[in-house]
mmCIF file with all atom_site columns, C-alpha atoms and ligand atoms in Angstrom:
data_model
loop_
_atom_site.group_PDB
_atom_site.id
_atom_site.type_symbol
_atom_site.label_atom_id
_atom_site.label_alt_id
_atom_site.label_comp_id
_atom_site.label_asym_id
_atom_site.label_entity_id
_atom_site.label_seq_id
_atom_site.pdbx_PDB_ins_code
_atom_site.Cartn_x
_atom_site.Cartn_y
_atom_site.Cartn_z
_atom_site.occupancy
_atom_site.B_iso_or_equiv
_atom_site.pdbx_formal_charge
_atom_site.auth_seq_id
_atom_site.auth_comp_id
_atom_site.auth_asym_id
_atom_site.auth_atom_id
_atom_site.pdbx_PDB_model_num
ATOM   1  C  CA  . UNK A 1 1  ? -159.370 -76.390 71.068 1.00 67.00 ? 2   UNK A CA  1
ATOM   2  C  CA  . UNK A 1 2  ? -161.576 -73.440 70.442 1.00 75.00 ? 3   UNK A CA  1
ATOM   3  C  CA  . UNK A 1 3  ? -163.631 -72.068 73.609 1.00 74.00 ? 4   UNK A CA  1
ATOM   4  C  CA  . UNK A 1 4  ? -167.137 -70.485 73.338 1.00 81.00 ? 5   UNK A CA  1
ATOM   5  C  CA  . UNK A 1 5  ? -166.644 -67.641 76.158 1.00 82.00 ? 6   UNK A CA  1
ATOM   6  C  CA  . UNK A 1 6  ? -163.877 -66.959 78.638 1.00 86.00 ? 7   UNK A CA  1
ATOM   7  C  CA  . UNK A 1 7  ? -163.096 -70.375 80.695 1.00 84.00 ? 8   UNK A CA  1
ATOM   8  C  CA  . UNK A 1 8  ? -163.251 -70.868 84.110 1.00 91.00 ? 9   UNK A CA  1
ATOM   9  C  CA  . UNK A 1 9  ? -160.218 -73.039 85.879 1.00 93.00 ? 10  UNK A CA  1
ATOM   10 C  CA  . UNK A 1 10 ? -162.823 -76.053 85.899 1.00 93.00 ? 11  UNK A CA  1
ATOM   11 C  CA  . UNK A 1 11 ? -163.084 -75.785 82.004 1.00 88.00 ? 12  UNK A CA  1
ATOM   12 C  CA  . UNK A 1 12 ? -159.133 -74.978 81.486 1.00 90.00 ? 13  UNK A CA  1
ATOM   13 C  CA  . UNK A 1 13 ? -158.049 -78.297 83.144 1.00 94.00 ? 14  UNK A CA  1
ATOM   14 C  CA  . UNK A 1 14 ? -161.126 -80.266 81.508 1.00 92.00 ? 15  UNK A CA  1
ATOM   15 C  CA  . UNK A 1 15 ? -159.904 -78.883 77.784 1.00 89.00 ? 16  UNK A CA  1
ATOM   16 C  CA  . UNK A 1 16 ? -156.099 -79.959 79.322 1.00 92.00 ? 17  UNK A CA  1
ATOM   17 C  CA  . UNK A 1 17 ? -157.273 -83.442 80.963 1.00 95.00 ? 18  UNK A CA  1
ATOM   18 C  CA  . UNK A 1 18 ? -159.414 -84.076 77.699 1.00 94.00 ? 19  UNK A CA  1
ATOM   19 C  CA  . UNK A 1 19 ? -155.989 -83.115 75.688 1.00 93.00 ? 20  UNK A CA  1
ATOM   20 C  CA  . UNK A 1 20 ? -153.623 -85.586 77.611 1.00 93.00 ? 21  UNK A CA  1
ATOM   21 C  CA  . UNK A 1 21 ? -156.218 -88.428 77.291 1.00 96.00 ? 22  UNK A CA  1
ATOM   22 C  CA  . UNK A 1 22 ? -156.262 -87.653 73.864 1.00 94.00 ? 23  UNK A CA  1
ATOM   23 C  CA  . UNK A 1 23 ? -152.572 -88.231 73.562 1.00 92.00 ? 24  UNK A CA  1
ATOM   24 C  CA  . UNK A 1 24 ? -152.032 -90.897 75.562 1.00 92.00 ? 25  UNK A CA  1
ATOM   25 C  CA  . UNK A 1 25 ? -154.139 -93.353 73.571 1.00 96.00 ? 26  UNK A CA  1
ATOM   26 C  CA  . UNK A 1 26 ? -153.193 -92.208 70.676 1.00 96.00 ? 27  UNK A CA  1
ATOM   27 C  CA  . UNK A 1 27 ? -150.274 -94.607 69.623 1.00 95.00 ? 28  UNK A CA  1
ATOM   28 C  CA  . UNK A 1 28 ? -149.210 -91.970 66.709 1.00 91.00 ? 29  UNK A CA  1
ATOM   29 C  CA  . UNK A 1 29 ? -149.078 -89.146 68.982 1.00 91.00 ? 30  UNK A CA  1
ATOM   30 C  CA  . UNK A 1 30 ? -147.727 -91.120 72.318 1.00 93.00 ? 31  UNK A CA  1
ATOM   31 C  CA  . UNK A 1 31 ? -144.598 -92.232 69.683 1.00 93.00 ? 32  UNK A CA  1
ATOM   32 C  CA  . UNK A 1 32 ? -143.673 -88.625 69.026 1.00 94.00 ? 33  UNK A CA  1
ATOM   33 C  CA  . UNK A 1 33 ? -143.749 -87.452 72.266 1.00 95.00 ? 34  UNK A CA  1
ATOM   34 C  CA  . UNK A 1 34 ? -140.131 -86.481 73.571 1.00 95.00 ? 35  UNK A CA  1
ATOM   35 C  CA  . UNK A 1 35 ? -137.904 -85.325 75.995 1.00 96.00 ? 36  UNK A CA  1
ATOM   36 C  CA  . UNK A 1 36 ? -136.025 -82.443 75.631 1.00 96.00 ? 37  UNK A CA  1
ATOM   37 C  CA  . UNK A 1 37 ? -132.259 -82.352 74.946 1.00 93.00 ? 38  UNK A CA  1
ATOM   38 C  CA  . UNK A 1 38 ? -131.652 -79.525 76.961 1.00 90.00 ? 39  UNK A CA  1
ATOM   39 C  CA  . UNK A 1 39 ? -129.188 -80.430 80.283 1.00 87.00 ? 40  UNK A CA  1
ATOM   40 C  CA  . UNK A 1 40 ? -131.425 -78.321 82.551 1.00 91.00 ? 41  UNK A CA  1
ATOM   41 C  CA  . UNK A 1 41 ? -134.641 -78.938 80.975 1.00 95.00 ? 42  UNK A CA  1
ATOM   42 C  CA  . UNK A 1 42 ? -137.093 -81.420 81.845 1.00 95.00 ? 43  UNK A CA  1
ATOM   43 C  CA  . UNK A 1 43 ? -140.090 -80.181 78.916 1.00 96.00 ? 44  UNK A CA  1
ATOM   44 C  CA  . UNK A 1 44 ? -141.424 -83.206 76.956 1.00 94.00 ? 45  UNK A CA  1
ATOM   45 C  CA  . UNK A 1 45 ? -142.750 -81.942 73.368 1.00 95.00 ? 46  UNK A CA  1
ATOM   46 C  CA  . UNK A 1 46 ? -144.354 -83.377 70.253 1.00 94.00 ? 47  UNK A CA  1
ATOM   47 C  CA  . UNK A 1 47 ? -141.995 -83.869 67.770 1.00 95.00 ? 48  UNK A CA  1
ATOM   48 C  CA  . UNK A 1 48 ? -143.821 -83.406 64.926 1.00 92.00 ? 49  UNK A CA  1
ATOM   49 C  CA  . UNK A 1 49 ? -141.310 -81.896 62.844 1.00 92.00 ? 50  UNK A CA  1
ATOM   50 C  CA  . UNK A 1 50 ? -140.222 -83.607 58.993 1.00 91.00 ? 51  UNK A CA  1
ATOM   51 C  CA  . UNK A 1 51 ? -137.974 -86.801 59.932 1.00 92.00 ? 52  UNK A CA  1
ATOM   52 C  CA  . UNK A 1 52 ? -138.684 -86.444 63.744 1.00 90.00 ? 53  UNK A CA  1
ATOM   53 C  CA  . UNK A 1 53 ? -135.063 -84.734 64.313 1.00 93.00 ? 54  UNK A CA  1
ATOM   54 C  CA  . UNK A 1 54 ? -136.000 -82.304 66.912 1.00 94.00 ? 55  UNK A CA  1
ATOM   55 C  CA  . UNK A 1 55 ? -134.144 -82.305 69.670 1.00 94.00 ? 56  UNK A CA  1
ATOM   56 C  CA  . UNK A 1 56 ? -135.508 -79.360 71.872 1.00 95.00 ? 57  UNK A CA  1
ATOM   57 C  CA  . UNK A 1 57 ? -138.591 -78.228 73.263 1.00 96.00 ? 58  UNK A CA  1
ATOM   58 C  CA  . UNK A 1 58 ? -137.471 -75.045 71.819 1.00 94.00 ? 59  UNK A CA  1
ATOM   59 C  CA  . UNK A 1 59 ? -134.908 -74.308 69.271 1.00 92.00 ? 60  UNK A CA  1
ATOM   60 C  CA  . UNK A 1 60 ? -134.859 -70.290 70.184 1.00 94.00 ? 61  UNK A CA  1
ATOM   61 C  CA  . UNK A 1 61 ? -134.217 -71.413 74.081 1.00 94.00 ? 62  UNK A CA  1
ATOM   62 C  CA  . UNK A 1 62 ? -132.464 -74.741 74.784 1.00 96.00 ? 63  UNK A CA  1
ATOM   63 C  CA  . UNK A 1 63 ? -131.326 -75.273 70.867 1.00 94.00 ? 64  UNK A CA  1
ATOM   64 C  CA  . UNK A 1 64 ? -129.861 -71.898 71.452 1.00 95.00 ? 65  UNK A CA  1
ATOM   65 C  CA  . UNK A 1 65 ? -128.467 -72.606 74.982 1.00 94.00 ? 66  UNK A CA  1
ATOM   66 C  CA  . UNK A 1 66 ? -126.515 -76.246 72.912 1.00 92.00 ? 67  UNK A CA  1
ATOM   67 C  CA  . UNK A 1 67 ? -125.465 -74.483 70.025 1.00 93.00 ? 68  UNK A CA  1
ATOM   68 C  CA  . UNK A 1 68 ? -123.679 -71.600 72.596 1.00 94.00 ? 69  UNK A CA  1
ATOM   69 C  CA  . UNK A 1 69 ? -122.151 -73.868 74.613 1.00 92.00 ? 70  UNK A CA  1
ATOM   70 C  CA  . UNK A 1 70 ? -120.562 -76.114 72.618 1.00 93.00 ? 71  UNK A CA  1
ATOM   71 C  CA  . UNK A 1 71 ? -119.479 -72.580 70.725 1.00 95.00 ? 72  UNK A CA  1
ATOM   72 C  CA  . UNK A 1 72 ? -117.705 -72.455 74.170 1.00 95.00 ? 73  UNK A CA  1
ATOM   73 C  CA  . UNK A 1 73 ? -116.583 -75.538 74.533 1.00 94.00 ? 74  UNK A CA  1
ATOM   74 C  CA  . UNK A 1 74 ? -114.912 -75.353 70.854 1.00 95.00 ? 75  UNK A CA  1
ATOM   75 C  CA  . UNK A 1 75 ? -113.084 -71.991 71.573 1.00 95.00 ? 76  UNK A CA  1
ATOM   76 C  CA  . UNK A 1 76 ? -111.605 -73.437 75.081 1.00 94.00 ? 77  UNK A CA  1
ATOM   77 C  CA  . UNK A 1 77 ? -110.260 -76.192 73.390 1.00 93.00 ? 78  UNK A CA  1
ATOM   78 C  CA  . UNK A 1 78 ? -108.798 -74.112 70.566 1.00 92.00 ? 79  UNK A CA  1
ATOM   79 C  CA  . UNK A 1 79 ? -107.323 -71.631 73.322 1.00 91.00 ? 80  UNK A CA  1
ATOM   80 C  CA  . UNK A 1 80 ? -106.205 -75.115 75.026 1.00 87.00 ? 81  UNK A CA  1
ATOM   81 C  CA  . UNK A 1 81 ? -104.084 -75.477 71.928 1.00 81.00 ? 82  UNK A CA  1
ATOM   82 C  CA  . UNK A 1 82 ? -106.162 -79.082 71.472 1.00 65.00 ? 83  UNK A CA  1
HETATM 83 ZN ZN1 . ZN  B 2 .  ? -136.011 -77.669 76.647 1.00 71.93 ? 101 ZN  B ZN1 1
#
């Protein structure tokens, strides 16, 4: 949403409570909105990516966070001799 002149509070959670009615009727939008994959993260996003694959709220943070540990998990298991 654009804003005419600096907001006040009042205006910042009118844009944000005008922005979640907006999504929650929306069926479209409502049936992209996720949870995150991330074990420690409890972020909901709009998965509006190309064959609604995402996964994470953020690839660079809790995509990163997966892909590391199951780097980590694979090398244990290698040094396990499994
Ligand atoms: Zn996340």
């Amino acid at each position: 949403r654009t804003l005419n002149a600096p907001p006040a509070c009042a205006e910042l959670l009118a844009a944000v409570a005008r922005d979640c009615v907006d999504l929650l009727t929306d069926p479209a939008a409502r049936a992209a909105l996720r949870r995150c994959g991330g074990d420690t993260c409890r972020r909901l996003y709009l998965d509006t990516s190309r064959g609604h694959r995402r996964r994470w709220c953020s690839s660079e943070i809790c995509g990163n966070r997966e892909r590391v540990a199951r780097h980590r998990r694979r090398a244990a298991a290698l040094a396990d001799g499994r």
